[in-house]
mmCIF file with all atom_site columns, C-alpha atoms and ligand atoms in Angstrom:
data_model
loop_
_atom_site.group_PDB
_atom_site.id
_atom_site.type_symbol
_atom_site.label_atom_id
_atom_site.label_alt_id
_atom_site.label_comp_id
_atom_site.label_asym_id
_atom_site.label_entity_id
_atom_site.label_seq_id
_atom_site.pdbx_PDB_ins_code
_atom_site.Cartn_x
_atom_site.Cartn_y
_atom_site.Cartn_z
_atom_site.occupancy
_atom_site.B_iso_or_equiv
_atom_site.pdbx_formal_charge
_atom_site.auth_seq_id
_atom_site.auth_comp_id
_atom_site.auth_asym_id
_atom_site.auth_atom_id
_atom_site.pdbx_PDB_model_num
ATOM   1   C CA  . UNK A 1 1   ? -41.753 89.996  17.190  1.00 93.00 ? 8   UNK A CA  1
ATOM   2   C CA  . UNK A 1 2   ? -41.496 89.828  13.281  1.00 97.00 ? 9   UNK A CA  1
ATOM   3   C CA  . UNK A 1 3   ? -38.647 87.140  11.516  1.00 98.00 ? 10  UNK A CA  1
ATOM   4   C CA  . UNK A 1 4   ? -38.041 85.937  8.474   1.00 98.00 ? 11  UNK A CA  1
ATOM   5   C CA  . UNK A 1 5   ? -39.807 82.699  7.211   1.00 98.00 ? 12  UNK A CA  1
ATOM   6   C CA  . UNK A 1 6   ? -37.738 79.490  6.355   1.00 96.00 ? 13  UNK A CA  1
ATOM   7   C CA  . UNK A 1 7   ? -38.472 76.490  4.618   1.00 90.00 ? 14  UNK A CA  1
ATOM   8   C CA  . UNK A 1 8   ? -39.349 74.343  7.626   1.00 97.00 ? 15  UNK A CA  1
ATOM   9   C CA  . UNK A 1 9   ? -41.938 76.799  8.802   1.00 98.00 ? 16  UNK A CA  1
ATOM   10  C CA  . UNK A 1 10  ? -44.446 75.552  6.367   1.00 98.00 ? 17  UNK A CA  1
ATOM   11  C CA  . UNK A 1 11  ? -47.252 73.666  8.357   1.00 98.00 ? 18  UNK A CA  1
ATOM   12  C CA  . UNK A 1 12  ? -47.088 76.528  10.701  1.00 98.00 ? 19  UNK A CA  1
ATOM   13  C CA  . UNK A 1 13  ? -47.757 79.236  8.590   1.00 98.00 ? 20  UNK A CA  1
ATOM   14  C CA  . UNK A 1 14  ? -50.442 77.041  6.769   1.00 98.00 ? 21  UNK A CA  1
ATOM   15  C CA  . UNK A 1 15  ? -52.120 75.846  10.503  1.00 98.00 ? 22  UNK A CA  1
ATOM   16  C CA  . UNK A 1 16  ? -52.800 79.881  10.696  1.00 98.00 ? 23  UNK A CA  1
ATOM   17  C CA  . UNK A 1 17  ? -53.948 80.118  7.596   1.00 98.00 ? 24  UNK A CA  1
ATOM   18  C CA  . UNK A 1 18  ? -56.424 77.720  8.296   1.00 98.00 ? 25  UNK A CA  1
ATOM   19  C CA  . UNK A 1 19  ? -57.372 79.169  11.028  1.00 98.00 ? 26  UNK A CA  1
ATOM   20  C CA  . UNK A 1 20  ? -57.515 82.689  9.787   1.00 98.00 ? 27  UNK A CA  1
ATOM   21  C CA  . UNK A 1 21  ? -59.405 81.668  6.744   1.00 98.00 ? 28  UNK A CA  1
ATOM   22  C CA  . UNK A 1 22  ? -61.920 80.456  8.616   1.00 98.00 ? 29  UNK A CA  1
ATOM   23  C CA  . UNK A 1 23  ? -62.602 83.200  10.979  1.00 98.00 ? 30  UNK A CA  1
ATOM   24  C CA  . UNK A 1 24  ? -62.284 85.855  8.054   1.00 98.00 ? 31  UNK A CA  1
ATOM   25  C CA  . UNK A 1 25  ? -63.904 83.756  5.241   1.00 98.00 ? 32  UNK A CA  1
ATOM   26  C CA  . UNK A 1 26  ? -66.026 81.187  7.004   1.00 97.00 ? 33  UNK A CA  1
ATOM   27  C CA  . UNK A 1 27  ? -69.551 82.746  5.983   1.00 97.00 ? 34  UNK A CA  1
ATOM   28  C CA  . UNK A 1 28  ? -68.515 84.197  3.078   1.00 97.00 ? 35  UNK A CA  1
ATOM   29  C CA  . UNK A 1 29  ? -67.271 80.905  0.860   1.00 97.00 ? 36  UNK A CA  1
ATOM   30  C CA  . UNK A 1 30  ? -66.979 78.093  3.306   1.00 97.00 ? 37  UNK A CA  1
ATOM   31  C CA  . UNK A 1 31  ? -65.787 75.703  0.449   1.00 97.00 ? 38  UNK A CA  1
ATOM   32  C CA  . UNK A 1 32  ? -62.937 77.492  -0.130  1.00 97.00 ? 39  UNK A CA  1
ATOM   33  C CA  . UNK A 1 33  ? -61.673 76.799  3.107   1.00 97.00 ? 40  UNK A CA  1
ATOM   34  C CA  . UNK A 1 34  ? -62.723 73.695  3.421   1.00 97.00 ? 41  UNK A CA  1
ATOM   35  C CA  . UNK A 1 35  ? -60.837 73.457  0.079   1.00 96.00 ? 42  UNK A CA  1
ATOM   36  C CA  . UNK A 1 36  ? -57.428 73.756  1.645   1.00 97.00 ? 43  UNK A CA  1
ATOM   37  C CA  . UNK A 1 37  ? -55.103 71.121  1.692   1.00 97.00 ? 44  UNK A CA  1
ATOM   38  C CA  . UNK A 1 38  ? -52.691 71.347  5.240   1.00 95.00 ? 45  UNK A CA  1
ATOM   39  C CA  . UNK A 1 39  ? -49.946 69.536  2.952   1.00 97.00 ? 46  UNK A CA  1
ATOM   40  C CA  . UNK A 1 40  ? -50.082 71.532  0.060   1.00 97.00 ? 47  UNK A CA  1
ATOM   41  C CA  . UNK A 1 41  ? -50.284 75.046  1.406   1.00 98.00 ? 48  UNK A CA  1
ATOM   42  C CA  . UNK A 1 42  ? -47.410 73.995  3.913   1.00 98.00 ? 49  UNK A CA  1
ATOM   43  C CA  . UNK A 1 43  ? -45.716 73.276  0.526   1.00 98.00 ? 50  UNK A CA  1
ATOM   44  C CA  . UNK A 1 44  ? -46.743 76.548  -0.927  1.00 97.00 ? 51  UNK A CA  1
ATOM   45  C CA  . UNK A 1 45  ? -45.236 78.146  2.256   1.00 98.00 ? 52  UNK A CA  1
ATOM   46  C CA  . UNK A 1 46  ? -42.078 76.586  2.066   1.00 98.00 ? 53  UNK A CA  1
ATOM   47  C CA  . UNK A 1 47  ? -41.312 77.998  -1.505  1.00 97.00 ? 54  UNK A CA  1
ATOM   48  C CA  . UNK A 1 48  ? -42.764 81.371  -1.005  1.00 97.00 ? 55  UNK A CA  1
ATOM   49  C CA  . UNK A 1 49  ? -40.181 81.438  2.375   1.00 98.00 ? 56  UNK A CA  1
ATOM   50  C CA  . UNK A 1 50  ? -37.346 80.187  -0.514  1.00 97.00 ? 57  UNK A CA  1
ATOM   51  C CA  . UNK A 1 51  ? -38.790 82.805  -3.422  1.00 96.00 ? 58  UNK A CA  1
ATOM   52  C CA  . UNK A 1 52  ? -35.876 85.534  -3.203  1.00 95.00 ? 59  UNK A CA  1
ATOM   53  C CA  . UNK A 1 53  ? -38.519 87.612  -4.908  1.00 94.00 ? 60  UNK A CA  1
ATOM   54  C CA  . UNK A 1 54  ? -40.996 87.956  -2.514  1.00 97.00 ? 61  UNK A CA  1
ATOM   55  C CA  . UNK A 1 55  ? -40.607 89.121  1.597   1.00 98.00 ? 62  UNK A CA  1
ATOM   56  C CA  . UNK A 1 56  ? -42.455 86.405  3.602   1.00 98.00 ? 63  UNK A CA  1
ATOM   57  C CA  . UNK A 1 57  ? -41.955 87.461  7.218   1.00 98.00 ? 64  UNK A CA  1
ATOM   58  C CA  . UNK A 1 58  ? -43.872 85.894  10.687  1.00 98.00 ? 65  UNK A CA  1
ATOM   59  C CA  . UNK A 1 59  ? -45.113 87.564  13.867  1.00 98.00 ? 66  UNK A CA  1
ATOM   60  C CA  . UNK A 1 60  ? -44.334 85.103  16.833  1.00 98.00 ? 67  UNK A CA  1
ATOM   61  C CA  . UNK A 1 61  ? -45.559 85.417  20.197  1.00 97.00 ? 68  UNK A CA  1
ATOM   62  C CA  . UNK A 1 62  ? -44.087 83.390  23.146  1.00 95.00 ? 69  UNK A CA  1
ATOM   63  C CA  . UNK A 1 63  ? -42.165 81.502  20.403  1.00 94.00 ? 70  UNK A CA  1
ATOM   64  C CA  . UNK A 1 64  ? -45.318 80.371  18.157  1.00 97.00 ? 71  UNK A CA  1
ATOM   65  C CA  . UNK A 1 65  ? -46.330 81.379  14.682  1.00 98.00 ? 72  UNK A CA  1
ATOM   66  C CA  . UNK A 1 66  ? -49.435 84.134  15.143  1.00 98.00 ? 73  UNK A CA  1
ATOM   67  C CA  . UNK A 1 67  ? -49.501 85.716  11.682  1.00 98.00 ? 74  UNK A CA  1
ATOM   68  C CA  . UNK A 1 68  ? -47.604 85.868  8.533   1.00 98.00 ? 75  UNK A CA  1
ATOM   69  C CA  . UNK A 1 69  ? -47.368 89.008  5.557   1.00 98.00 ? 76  UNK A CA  1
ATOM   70  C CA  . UNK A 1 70  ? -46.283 88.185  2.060   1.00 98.00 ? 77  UNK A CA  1
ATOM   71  C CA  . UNK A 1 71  ? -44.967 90.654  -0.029  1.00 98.00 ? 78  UNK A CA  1
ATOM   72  C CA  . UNK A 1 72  ? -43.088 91.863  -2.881  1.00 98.00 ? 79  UNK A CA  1
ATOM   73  C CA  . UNK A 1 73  ? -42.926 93.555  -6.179  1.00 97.00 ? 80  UNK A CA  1
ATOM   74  C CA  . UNK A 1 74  ? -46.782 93.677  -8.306  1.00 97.00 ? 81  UNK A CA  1
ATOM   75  C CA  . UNK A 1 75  ? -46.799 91.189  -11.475 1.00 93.00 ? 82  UNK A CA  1
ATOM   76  C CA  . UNK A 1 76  ? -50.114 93.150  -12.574 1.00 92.00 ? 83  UNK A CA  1
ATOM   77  C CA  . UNK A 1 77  ? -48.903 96.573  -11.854 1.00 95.00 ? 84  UNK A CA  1
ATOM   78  C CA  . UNK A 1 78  ? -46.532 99.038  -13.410 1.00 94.00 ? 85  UNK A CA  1
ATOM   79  C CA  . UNK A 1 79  ? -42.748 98.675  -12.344 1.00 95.00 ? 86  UNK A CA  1
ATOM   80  C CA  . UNK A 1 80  ? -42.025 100.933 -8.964  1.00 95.00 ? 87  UNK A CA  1
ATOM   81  C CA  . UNK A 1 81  ? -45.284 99.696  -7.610  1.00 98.00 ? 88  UNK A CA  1
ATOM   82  C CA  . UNK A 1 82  ? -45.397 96.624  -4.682  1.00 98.00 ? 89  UNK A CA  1
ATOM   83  C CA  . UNK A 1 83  ? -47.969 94.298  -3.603  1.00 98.00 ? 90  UNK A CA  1
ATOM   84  C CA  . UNK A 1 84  ? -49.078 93.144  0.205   1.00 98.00 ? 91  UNK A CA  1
ATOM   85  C CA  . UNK A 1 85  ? -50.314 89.523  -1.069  1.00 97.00 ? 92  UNK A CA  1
ATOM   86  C CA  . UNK A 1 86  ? -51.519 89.028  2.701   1.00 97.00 ? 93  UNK A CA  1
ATOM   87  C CA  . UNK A 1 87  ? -51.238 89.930  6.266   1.00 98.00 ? 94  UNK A CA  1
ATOM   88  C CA  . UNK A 1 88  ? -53.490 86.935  7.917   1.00 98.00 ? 95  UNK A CA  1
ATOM   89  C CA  . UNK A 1 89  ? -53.327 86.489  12.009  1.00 98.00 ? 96  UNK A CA  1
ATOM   90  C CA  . UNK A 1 90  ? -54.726 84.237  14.625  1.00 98.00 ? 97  UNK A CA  1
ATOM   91  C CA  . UNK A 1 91  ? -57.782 86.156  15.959  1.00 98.00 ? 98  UNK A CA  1
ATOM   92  C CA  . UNK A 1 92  ? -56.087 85.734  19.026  1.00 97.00 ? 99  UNK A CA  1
ATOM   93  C CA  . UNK A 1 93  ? -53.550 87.590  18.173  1.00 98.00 ? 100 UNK A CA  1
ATOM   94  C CA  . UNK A 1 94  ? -56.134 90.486  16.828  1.00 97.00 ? 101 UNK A CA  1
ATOM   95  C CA  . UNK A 1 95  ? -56.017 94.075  18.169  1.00 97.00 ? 102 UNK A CA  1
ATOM   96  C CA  . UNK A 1 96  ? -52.223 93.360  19.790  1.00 97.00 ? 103 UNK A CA  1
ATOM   97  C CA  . UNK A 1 97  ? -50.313 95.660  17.102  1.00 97.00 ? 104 UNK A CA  1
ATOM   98  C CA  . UNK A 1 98  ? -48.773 92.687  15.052  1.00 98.00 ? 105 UNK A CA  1
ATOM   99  C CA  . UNK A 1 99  ? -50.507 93.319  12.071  1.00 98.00 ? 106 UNK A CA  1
ATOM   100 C CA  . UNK A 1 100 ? -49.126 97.139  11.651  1.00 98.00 ? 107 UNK A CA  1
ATOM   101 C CA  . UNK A 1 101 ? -46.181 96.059  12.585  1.00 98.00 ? 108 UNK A CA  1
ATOM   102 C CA  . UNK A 1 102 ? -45.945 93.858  9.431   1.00 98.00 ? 109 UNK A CA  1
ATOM   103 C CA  . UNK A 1 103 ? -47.435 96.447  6.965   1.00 98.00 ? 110 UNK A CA  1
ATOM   104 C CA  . UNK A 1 104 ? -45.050 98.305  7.966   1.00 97.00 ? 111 UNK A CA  1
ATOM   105 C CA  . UNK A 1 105 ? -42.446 95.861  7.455   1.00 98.00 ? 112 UNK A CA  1
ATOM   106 C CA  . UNK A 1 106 ? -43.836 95.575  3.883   1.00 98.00 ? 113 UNK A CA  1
ATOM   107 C CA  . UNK A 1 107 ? -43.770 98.658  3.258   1.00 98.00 ? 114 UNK A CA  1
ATOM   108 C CA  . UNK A 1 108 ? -40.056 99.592  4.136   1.00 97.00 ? 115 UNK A CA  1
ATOM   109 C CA  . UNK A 1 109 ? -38.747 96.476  2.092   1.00 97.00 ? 116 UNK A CA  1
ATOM   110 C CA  . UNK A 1 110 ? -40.930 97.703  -0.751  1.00 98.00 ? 117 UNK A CA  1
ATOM   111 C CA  . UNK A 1 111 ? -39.643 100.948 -0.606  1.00 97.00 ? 118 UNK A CA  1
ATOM   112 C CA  . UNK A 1 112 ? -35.795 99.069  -0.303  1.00 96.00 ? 119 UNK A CA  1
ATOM   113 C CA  . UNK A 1 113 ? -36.844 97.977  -3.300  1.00 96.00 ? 120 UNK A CA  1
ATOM   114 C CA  . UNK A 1 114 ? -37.405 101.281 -5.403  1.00 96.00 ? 121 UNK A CA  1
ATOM   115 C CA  . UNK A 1 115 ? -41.422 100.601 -5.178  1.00 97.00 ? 122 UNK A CA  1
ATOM   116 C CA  . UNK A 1 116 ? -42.792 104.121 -4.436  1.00 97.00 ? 123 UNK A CA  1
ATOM   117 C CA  . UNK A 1 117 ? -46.434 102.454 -4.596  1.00 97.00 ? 124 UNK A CA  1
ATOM   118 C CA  . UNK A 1 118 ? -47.853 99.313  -2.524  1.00 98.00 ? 125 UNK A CA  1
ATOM   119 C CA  . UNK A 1 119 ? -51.308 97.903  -3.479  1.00 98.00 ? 126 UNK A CA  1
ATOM   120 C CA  . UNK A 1 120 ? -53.540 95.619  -1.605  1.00 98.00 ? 127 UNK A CA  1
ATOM   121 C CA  . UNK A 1 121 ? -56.423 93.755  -2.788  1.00 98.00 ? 128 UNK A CA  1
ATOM   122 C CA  . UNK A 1 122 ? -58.909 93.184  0.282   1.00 98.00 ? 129 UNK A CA  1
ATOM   123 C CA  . UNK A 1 123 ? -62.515 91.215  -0.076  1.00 98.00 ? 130 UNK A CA  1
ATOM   124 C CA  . UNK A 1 124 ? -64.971 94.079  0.182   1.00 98.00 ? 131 UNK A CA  1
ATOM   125 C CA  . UNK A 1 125 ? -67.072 92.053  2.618   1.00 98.00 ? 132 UNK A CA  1
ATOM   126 C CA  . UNK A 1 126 ? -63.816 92.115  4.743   1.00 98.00 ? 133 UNK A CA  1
ATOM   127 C CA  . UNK A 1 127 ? -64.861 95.432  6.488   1.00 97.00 ? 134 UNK A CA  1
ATOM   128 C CA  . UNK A 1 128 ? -62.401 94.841  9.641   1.00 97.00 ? 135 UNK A CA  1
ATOM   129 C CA  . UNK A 1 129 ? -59.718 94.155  7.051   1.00 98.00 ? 136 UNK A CA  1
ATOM   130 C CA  . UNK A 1 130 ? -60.607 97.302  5.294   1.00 98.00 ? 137 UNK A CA  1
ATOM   131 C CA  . UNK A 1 131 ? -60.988 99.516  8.321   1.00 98.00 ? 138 UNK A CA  1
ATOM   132 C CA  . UNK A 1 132 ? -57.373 98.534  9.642   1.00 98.00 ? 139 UNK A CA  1
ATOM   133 C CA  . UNK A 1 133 ? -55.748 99.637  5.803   1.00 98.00 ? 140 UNK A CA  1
ATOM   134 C CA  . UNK A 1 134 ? -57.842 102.564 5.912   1.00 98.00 ? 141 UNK A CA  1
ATOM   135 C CA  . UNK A 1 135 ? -56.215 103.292 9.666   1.00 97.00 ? 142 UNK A CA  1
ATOM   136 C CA  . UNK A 1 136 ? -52.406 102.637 8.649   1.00 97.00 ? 143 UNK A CA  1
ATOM   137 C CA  . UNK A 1 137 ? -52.222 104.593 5.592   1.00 96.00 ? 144 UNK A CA  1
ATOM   138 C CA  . UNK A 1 138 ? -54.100 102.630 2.457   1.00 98.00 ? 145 UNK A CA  1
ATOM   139 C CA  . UNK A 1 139 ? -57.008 103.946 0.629   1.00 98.00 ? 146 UNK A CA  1
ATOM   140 C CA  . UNK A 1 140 ? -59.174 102.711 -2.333  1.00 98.00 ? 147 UNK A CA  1
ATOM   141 C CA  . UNK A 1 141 ? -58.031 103.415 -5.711  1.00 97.00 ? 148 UNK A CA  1
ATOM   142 C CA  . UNK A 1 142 ? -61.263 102.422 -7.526  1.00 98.00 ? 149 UNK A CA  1
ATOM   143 C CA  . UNK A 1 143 ? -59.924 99.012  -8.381  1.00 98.00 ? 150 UNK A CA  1
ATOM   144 C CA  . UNK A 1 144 ? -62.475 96.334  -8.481  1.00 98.00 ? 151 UNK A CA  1
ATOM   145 C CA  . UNK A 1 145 ? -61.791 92.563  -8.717  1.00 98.00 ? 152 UNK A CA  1
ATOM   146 C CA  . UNK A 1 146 ? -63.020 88.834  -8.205  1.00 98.00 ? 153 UNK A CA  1
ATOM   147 C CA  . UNK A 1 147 ? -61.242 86.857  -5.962  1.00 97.00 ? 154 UNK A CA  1
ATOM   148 C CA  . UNK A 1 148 ? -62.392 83.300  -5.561  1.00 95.00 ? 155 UNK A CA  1
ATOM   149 C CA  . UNK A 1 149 ? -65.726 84.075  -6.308  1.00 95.00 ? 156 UNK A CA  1
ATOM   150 C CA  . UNK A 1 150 ? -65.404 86.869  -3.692  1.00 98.00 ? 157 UNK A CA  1
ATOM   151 C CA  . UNK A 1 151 ? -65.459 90.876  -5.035  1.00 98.00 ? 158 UNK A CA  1
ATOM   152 C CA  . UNK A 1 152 ? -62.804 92.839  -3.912  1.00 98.00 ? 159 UNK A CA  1
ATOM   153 C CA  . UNK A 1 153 ? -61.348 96.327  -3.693  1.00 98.00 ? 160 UNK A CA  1
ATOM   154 C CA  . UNK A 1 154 ? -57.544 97.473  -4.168  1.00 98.00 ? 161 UNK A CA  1
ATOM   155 C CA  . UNK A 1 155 ? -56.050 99.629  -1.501  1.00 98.00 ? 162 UNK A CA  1
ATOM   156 C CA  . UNK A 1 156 ? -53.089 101.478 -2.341  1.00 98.00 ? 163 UNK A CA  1
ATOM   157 C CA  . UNK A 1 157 ? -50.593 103.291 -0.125  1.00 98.00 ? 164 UNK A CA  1
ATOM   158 C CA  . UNK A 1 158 ? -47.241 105.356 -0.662  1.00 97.00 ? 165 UNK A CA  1
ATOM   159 C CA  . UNK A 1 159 ? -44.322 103.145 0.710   1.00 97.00 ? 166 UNK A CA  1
ATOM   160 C CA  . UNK A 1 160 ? -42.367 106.460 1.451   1.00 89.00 ? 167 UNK A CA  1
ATOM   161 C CA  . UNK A 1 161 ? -45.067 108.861 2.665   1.00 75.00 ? 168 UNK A CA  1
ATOM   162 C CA  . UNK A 1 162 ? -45.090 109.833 6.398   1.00 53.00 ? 169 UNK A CA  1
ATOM   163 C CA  . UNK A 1 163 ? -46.346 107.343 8.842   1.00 54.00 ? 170 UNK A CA  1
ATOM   164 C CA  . UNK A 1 164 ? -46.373 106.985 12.460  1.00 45.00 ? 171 UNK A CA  1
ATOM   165 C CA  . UNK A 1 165 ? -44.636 103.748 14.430  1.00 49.00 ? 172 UNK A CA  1
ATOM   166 C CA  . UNK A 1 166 ? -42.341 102.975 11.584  1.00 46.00 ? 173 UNK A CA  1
ATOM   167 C CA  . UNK A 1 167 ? -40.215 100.114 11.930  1.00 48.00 ? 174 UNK A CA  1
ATOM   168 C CA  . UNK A 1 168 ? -36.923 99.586  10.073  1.00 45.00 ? 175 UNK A CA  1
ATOM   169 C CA  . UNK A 1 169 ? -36.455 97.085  8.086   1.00 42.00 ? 176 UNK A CA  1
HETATM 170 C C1  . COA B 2 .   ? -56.615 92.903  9.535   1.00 93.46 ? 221 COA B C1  1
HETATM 171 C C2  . COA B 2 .   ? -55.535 92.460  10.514  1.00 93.46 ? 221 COA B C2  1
HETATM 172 C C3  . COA B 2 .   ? -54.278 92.017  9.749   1.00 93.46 ? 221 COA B C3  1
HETATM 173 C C4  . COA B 2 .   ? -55.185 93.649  11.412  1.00 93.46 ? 221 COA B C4  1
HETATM 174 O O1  . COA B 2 .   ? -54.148 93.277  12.294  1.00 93.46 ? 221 COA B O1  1
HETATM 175 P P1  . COA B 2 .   ? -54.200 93.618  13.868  1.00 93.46 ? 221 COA B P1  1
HETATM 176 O O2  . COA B 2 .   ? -52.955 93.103  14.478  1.00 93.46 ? 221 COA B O2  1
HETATM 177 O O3  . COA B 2 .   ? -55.501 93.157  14.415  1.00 93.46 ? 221 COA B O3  1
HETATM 178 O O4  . COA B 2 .   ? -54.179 95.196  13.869  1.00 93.46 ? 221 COA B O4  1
HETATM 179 P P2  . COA B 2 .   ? -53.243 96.108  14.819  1.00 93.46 ? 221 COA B P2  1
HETATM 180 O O5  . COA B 2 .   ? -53.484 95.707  16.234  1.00 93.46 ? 221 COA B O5  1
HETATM 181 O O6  . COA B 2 .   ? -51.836 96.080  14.334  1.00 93.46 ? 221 COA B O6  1
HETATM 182 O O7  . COA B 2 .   ? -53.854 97.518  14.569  1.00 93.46 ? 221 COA B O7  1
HETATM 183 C C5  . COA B 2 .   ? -53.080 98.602  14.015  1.00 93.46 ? 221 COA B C5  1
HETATM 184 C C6  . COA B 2 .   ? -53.900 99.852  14.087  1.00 93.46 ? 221 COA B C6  1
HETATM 185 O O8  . COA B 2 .   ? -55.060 99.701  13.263  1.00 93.46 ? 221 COA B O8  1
HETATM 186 C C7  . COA B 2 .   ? -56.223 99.947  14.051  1.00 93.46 ? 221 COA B C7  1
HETATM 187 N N1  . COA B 2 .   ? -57.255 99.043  13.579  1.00 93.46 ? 221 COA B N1  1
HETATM 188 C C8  . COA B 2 .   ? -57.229 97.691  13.577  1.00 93.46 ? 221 COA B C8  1
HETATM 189 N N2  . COA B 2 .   ? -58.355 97.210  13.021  1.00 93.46 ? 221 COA B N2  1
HETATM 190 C C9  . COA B 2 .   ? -59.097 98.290  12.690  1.00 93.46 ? 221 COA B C9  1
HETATM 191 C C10 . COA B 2 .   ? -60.381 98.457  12.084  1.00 93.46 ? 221 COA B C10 1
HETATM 192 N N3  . COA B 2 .   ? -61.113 97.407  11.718  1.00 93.46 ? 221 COA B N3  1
HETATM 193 N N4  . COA B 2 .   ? -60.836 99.709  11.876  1.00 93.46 ? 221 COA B N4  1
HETATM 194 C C11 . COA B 2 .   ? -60.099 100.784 12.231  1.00 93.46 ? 221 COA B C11 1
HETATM 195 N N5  . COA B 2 .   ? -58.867 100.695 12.818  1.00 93.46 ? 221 COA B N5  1
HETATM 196 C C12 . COA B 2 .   ? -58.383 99.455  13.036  1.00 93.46 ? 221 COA B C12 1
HETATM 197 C C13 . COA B 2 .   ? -55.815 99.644  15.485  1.00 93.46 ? 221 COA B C13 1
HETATM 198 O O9  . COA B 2 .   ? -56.624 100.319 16.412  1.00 93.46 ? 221 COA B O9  1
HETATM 199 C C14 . COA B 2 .   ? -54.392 100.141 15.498  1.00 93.46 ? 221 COA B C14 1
HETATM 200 O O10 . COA B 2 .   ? -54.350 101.545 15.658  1.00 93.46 ? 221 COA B O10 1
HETATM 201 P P3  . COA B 2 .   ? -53.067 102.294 16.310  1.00 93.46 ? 221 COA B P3  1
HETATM 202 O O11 . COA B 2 .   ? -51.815 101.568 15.821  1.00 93.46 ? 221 COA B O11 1
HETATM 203 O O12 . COA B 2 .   ? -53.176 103.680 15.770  1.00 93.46 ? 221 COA B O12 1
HETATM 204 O O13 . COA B 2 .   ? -53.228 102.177 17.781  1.00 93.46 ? 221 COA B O13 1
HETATM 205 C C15 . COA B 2 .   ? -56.024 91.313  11.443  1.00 93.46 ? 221 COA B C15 1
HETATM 206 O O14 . COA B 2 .   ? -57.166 91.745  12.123  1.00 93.46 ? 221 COA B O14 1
HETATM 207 C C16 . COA B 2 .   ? -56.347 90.047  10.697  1.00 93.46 ? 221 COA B C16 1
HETATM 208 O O15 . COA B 2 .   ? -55.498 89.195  10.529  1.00 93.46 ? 221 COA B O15 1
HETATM 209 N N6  . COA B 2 .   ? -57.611 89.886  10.245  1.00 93.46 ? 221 COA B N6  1
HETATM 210 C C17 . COA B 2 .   ? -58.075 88.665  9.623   1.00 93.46 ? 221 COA B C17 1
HETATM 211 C C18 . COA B 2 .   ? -57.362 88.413  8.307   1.00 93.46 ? 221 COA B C18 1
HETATM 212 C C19 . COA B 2 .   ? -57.599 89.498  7.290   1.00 93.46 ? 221 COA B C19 1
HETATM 213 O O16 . COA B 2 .   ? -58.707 89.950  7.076   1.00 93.46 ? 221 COA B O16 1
HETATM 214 N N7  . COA B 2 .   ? -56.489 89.888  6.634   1.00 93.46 ? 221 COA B N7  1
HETATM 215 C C20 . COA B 2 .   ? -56.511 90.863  5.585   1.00 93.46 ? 221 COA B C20 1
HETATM 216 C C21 . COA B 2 .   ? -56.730 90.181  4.298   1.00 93.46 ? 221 COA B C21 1
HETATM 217 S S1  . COA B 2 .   ? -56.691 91.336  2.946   1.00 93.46 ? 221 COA B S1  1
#
């Protein structure tokens, strides 16, 4: 199930982001994730989950914390256009629907929101990342990037356009 984040879910939300980082970004640049401070990013989280500009919502299975998704309007985009900041989960909790379910739940707030557009910006080494954005509806808009020493690619998809399994908001 999917809920919205509040300020005392912090060190959960940053325990999984550990733990994703690792799996997803463990060969790739191992100092960045050693580079995470548990304290800080729980901080982080707690004022993204306050930040009435952005959605931060949490999939939960049997009642813990498997994956977060962070969205919200672009700051590098045109107005009408949204931005998935992340969808991270627990590799255990891979493969079990949770992370359509909240791209979709991105997507439907974005549209709430009078963005037509959503972009993503996904590590082009990422290729199970890019394979599940391809699947739900995103596809490359030529947009090349640099993140954390890491190149990436941005994914766009219409917030509006015809999907399967949509979820309300
Ligand atoms: C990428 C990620 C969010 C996907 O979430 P998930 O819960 O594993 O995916 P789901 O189970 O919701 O899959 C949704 C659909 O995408 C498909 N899919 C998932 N991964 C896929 C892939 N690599 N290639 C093609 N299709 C894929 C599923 O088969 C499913 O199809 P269906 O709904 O038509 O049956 C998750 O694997 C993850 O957290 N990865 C590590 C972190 C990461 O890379 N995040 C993205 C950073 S930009």
């Amino acid at each position: 199930m999917l809920r919205a984040a509040g300020a005392d879910d912090g060190p959960a939300i940053a325990a999984v982001q550990q733990t994703a980082w690792r799996a997803t970004y463990g060969d790739l640049n191992p100092a960045m994730v050693d580079g995470l401070d548990p304290a800080r990013t729980a901080d982080n989280w707690a004022r993204a989950a306050a930040d009435p500009a952005r959605r931060l919502r949490l999939a939960e299975r049997d009642a813990k914390v498997v994956g977060y998704a962070l969205s919200g309007p672009a700051e590098s985009e045109p107005p009408g256009v949204g931005e998935l900041d992340a969808v991270y989960l627990l590799p255990a909790a891979h493969g079990l629907g949770a992370g359509r379910l909240l791209v979709e739940d991105a997507l439907t707030s974005l549209a709430g929101l009078g963005c037509d557009e959503c972009v993503a910006w996904v590590v082009a080494a990422n290729t199970r990342a890019r394979g599940f954005y391809e699947h739900v509806g995103f596809r490359p808009d030529g947009g090349r990037g640099i993140w954390r020493g890491l190149n990436t690619v941005r994914y766009r998809a219409s917030t509006t356009g015809a999907r399967t399994k949509r979820v309300s908001a």
